[in-house]
Short mmCIF file of C-alpha atoms in Angstrom, two decimals:
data_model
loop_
_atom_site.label_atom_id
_atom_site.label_comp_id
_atom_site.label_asym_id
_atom_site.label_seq_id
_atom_site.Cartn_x
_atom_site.Cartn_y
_atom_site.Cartn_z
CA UNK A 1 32.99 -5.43 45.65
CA UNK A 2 32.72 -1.56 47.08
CA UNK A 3 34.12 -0.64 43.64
CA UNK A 4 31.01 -2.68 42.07
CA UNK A 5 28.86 -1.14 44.28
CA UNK A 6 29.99 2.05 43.60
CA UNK A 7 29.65 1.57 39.87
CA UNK A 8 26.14 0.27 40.27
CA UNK A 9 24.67 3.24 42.39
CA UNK A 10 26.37 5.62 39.82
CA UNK A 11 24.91 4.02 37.20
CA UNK A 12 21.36 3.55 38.76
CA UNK A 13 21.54 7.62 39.55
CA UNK A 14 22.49 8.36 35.96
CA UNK A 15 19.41 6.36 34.26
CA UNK A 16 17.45 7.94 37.69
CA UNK A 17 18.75 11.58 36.38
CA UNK A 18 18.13 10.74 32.33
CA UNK A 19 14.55 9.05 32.75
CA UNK A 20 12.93 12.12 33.62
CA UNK A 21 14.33 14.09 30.88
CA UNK A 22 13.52 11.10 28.35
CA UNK A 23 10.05 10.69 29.27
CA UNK A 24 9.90 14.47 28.62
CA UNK A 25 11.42 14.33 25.28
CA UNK A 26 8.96 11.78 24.60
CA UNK A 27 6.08 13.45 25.65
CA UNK A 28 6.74 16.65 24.29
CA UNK A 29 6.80 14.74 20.42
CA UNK A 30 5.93 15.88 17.92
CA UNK A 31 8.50 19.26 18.09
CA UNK A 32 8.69 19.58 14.57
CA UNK A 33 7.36 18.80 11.66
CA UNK A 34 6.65 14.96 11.10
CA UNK A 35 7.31 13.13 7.41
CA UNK A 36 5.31 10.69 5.52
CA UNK A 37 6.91 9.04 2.99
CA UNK A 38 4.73 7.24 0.65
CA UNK A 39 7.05 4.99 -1.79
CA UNK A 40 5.52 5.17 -4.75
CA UNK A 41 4.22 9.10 -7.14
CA UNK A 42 1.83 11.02 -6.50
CA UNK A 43 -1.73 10.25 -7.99
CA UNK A 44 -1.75 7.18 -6.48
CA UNK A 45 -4.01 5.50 -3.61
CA UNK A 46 -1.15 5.27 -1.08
CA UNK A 47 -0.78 8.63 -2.09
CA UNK A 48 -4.42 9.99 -1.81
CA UNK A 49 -4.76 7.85 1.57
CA UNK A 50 -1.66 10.37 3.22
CA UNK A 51 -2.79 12.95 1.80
CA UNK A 52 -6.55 12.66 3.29
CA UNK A 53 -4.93 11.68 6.74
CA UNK A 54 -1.76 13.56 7.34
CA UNK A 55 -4.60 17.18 7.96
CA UNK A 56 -6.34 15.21 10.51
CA UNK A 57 -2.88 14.04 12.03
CA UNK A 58 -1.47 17.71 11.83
CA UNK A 59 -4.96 19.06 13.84
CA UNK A 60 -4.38 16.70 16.48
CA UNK A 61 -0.49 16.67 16.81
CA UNK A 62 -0.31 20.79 16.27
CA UNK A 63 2.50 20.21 14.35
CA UNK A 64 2.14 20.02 10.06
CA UNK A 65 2.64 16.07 8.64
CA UNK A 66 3.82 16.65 5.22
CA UNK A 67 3.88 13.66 2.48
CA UNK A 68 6.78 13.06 0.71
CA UNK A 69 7.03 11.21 -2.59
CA UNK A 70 9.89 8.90 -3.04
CA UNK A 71 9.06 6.02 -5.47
CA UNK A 72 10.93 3.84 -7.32
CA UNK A 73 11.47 -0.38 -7.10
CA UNK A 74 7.95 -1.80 -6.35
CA UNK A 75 7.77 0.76 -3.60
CA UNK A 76 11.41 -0.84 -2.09
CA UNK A 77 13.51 2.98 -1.93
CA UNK A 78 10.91 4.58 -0.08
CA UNK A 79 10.65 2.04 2.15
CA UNK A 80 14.24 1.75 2.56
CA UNK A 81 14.93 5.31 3.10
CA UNK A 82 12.53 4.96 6.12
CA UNK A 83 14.26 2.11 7.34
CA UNK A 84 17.16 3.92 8.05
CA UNK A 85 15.64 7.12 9.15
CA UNK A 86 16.12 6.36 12.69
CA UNK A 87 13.16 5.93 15.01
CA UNK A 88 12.87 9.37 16.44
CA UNK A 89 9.28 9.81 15.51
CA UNK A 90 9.82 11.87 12.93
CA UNK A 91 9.66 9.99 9.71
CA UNK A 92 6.64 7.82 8.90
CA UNK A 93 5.68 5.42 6.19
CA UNK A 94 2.46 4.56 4.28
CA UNK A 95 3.42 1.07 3.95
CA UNK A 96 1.36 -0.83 1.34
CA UNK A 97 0.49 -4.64 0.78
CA UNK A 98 3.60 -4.32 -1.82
CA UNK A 99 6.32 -3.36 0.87
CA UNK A 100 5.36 -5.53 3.48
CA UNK A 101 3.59 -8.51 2.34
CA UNK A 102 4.88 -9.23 -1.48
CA UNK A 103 8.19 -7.78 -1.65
CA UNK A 104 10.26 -9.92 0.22
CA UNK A 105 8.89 -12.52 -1.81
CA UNK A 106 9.26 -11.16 -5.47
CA UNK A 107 12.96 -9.92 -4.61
CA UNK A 108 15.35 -11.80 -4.55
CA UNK A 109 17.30 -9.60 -2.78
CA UNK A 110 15.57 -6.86 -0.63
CA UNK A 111 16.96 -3.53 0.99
CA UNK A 112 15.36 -4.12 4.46
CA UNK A 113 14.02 -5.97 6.53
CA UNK A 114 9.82 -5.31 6.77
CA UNK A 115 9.01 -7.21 9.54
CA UNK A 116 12.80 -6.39 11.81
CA UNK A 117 13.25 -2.66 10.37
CA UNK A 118 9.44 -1.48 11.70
CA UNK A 119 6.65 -1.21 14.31
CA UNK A 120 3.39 -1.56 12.45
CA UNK A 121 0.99 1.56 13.70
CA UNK A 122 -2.06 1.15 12.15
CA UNK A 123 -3.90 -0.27 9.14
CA UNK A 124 -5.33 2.78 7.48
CA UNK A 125 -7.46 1.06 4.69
CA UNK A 126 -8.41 -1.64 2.04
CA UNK A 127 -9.49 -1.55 -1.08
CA UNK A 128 -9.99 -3.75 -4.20
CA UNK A 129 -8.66 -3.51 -7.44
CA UNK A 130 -10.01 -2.52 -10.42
CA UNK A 131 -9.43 -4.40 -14.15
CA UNK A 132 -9.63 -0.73 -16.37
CA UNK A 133 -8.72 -1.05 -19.79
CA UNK A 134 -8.67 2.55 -22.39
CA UNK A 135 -11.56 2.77 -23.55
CA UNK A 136 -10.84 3.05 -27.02
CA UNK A 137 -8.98 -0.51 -26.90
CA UNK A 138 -12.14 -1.91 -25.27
CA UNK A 139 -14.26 -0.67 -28.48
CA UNK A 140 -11.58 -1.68 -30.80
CA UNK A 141 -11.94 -5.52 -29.85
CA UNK A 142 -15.18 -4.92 -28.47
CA UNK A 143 -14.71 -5.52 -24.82
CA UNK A 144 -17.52 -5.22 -22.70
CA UNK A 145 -17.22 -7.31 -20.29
CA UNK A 146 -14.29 -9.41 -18.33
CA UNK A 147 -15.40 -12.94 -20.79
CA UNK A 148 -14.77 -10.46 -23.69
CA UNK A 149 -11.64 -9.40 -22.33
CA UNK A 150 -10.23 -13.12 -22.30
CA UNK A 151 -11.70 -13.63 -25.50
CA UNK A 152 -9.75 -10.86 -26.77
CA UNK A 153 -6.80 -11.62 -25.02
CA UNK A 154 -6.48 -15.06 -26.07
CA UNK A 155 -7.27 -14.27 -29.84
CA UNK A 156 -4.17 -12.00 -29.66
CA UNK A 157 -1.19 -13.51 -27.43
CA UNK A 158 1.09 -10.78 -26.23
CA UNK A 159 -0.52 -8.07 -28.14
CA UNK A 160 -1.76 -6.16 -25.07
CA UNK A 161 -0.35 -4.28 -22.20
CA UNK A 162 -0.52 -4.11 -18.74
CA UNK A 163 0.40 -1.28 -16.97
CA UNK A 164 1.17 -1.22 -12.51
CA UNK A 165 2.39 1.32 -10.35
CA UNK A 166 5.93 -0.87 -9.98
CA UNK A 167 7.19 -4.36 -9.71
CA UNK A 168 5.62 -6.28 -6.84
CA UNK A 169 2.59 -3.89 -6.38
CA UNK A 170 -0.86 -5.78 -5.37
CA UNK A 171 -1.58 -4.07 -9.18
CA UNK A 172 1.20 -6.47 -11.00
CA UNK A 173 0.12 -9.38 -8.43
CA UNK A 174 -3.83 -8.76 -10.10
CA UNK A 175 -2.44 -8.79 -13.05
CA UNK A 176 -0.12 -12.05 -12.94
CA UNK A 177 -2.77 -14.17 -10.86
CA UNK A 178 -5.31 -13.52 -13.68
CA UNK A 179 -2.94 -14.37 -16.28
CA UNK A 180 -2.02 -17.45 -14.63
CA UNK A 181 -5.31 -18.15 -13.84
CA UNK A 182 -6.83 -17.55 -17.40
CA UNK A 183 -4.22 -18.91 -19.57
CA UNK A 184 -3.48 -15.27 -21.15
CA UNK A 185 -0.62 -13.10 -21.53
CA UNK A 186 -0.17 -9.20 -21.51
CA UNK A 187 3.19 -7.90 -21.36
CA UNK A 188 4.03 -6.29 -17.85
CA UNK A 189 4.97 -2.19 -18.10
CA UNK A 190 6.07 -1.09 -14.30
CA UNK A 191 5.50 2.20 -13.59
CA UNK A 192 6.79 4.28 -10.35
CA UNK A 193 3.44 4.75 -9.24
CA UNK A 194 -0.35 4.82 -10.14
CA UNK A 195 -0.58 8.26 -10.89
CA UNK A 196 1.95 8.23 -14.27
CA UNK A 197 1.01 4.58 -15.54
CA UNK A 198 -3.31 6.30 -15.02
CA UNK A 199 -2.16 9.18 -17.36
CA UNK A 200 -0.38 6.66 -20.00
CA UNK A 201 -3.33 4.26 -19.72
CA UNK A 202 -5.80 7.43 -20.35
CA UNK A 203 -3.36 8.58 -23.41
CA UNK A 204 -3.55 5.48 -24.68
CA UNK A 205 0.16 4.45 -24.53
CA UNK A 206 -0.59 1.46 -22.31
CA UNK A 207 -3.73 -1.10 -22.67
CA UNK A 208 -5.16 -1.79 -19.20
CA UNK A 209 -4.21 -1.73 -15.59
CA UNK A 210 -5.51 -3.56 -11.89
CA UNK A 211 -5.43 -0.27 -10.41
CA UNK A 212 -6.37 0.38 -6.98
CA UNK A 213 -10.15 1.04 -6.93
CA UNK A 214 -9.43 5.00 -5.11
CA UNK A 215 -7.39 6.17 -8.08
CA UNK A 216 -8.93 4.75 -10.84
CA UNK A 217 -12.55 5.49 -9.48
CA UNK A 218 -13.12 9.42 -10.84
CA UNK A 219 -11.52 8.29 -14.04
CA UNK A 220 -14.26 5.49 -14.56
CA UNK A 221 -17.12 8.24 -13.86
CA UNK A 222 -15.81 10.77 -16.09
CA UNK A 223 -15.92 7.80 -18.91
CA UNK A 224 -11.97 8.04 -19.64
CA UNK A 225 -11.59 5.01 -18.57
CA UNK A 226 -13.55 1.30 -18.92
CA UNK A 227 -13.94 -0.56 -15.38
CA UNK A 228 -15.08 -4.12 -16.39
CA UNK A 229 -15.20 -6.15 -12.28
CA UNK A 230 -13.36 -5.41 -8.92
CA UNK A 231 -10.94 -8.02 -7.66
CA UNK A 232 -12.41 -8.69 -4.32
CA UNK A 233 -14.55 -11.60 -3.60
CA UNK A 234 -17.59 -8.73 -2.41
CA UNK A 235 -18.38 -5.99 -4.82
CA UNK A 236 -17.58 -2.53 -3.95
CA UNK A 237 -20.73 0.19 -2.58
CA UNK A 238 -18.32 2.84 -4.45
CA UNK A 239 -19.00 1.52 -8.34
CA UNK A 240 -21.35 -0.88 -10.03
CA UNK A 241 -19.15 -3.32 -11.39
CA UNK A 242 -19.07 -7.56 -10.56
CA UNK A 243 -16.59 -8.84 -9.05
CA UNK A 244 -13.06 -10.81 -11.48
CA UNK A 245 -14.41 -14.18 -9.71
CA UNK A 246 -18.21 -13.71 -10.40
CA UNK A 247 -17.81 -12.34 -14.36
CA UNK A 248 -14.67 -14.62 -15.38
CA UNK A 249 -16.25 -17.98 -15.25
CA UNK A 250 -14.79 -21.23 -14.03
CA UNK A 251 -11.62 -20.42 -14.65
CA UNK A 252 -11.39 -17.24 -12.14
CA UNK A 253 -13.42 -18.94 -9.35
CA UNK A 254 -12.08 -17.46 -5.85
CA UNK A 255 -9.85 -15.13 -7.36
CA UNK A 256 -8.87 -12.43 -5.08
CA UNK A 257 -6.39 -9.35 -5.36
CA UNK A 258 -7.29 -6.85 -2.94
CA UNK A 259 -4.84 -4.29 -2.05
CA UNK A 260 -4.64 -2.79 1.72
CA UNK A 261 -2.07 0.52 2.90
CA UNK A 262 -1.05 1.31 6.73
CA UNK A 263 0.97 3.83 8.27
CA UNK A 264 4.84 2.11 9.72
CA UNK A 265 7.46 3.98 11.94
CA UNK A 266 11.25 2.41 12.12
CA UNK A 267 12.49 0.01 14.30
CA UNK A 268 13.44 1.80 17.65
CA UNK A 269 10.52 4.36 17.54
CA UNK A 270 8.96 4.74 21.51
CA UNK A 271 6.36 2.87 21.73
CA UNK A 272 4.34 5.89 23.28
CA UNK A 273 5.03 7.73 20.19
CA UNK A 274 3.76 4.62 18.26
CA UNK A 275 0.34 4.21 20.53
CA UNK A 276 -0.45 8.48 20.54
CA UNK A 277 0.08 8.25 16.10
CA UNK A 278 -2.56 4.88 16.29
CA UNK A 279 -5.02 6.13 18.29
CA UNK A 280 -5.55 9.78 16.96
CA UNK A 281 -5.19 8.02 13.28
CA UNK A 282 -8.03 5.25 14.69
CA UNK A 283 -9.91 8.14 15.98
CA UNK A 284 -10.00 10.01 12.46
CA UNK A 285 -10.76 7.03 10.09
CA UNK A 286 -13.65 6.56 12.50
CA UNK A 287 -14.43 10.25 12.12
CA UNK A 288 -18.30 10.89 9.52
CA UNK A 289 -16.21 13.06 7.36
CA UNK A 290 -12.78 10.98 6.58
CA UNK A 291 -15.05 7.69 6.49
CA UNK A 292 -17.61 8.83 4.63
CA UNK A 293 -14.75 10.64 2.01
CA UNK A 294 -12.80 7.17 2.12
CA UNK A 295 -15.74 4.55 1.95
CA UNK A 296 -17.23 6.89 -1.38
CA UNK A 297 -13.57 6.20 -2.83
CA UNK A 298 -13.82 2.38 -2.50
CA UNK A 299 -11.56 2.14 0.44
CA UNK A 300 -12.60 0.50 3.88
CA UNK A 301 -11.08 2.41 6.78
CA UNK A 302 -8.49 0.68 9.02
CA UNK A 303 -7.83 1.58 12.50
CA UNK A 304 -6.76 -1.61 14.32
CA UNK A 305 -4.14 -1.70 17.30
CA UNK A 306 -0.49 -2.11 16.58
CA UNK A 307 -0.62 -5.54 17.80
CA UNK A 308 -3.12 -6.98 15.58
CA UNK A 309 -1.97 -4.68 12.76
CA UNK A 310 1.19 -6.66 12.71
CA UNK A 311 -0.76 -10.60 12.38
CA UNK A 312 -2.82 -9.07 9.65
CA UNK A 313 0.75 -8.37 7.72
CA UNK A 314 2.24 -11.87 8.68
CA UNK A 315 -0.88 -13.49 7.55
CA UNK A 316 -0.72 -11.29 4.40
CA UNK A 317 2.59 -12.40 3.92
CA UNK A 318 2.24 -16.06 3.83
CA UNK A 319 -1.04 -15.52 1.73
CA UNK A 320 1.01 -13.35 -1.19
CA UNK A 321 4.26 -15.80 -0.97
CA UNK A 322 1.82 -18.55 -2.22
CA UNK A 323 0.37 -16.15 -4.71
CA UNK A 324 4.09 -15.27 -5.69
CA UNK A 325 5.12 -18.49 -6.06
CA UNK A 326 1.99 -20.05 -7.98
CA UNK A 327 2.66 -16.90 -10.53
CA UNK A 328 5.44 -17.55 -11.32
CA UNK A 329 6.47 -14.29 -10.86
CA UNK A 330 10.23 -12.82 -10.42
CA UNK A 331 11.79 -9.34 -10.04
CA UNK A 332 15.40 -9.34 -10.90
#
């Protein structure tokens, strides 16, 4: 029993001795430079959403938050590489709709866990979708409008393509709801991110895309590329264009494909660290000048609590594991 006893006090003065110095650690984050991974190229809206917030992170942290590209896999080997990054702070993720809400769904077989392997932070935004097609396709079949593109689509099975920024994106998802919803087929080309499948779509190599609204947005004002409706049930302040539901008819009634992106930190991260990156992150989306920026983009700023950040994903994911399943749709 002494022995016991003995153990216990040394043991109680050792975590006594190593709090202090933890809590310091702690509060003395960020050191060093702190990572962003965003899982998919650049050009893309997970992409423009870092890169808007990591400057307003790096003024409040003092330390520089630098994105780093790794796509690939429906945004699965960014994702992953966080996963095992350790939760020292130091490596973040831009997390998308994709990684944590569809994936799991779509693959049968997935390289982490997204609800085990991280601590939500912080929804950063939402945004709809946009149906684009080249606009030199639209004039060949004369597509004006989303009843045209059916039209068109119908009249020639399998003759069009769809571009996405990978498998599993909320941009396939658009894409496979309306075709299962319309009776129509386009054949599905996965990209590793927005940015390469815009420039193909512009080129005219590919047909049409659901893009995210943020990326595709200057390209529909500069005319290189047709937007025909929005996938959200509301229409978008950012671009005059009706909504999938309200222009497709009977047949699209209550469709809805809206994409959202928030920042994630591994498993293990301190939960101090977790609360410091969610509040200054709230605290900018909130700001005139990153709302205002965002909101003219045809994103909605985020900024809720950890807490409630992770319900909004596990209702996401039971929503898009429906959405999976009624599609049809598979990733081998």
């Amino acid at each position: 029993m002494n022995r016991q006893r003995r153990l216990l006090g040394r043991a109680a003065l050792s975590l006594a001795l190593i709090a202090p110095a933890l809590a310091a650690a702690q509060a003395g984050w960020p050191s060093k430079p702190v990572r962003i991974v965003v899982p998919f190229a650049a050009g893309g809206t997970t992409d423009i959403l870092a890169r808007a917030l990591a400057p307003e992170l790096q003024k409040a942290f003092g330390q520089p938050f630098v994105v780093d590209n790794k796509p690939g896999a429906g945004g699965n080997n960014g994702a992953a590489e966080v996963a095992k990054a350790g939760g020292d702070g130091y490596t973040l993720l831009m997390g998308t709709v994709g990684t944590h809400a569809i994936n799991a769904a779509l693959y049968p077989k997935m390289p982490y866990d997204p609800v085990k392997d991280f601590v939500p932070i912080t929804l950063v935004a939402g945004v709809p979708n946009v149906l684009v097609l080249n606009p030199a396709m639209a004039q060949k079949y004369g597509i004006n409008s989303v009843a045209d593109f059916i039209r068109a689509a119908k009249a020639n099975p399998g003759k069009f393509n769809m571009a996405s920024s990978g498998n599993g994106t909320s941009i396939h998802l658009a894409g496979e709801l309306f075709k299962s919803m319309t009776g129509t087929f386009m054949t599905h080309l996965p990209y590793r991110g927005s940015g390469p499948a815009l420039i193909d779509l512009m080129g005219g190599n590919v047909d049409l895309m659901f893009d995210n609204l943020p990326s595709a947005l200057p390209h529909i004002k500069a005319g290189k590329l047709k937007g025909l409706a929005v996938t959200s049930l509301k229409r978008s302040e950012a671009v005059d264009l009706p909504t999938v539901a309200e222009a497709g008819g009977a047949a699209l009634k209550g469709y809805d494909a809206t994409s959202w992106f928030g920042l994630m930190a591994p498993a293990g991260t301190p939960a101090d660290v977790v609360a410091r990156v969610q509040q200054e992150t709230a605290k900018a989306l909130a700001s005139p000048s990153l709302k205002e920026r965002l909101v003219a983009q045809g994103a909605i700023p985020g900024g809720m609590s950890s807490a409630d950040f992770a319900k909004f994903i596990a209702a996401e994911s039971t929503k898009w594991a429906k959405v999976v399943k009624a599609a049809n749709a598979k990733v081998d």
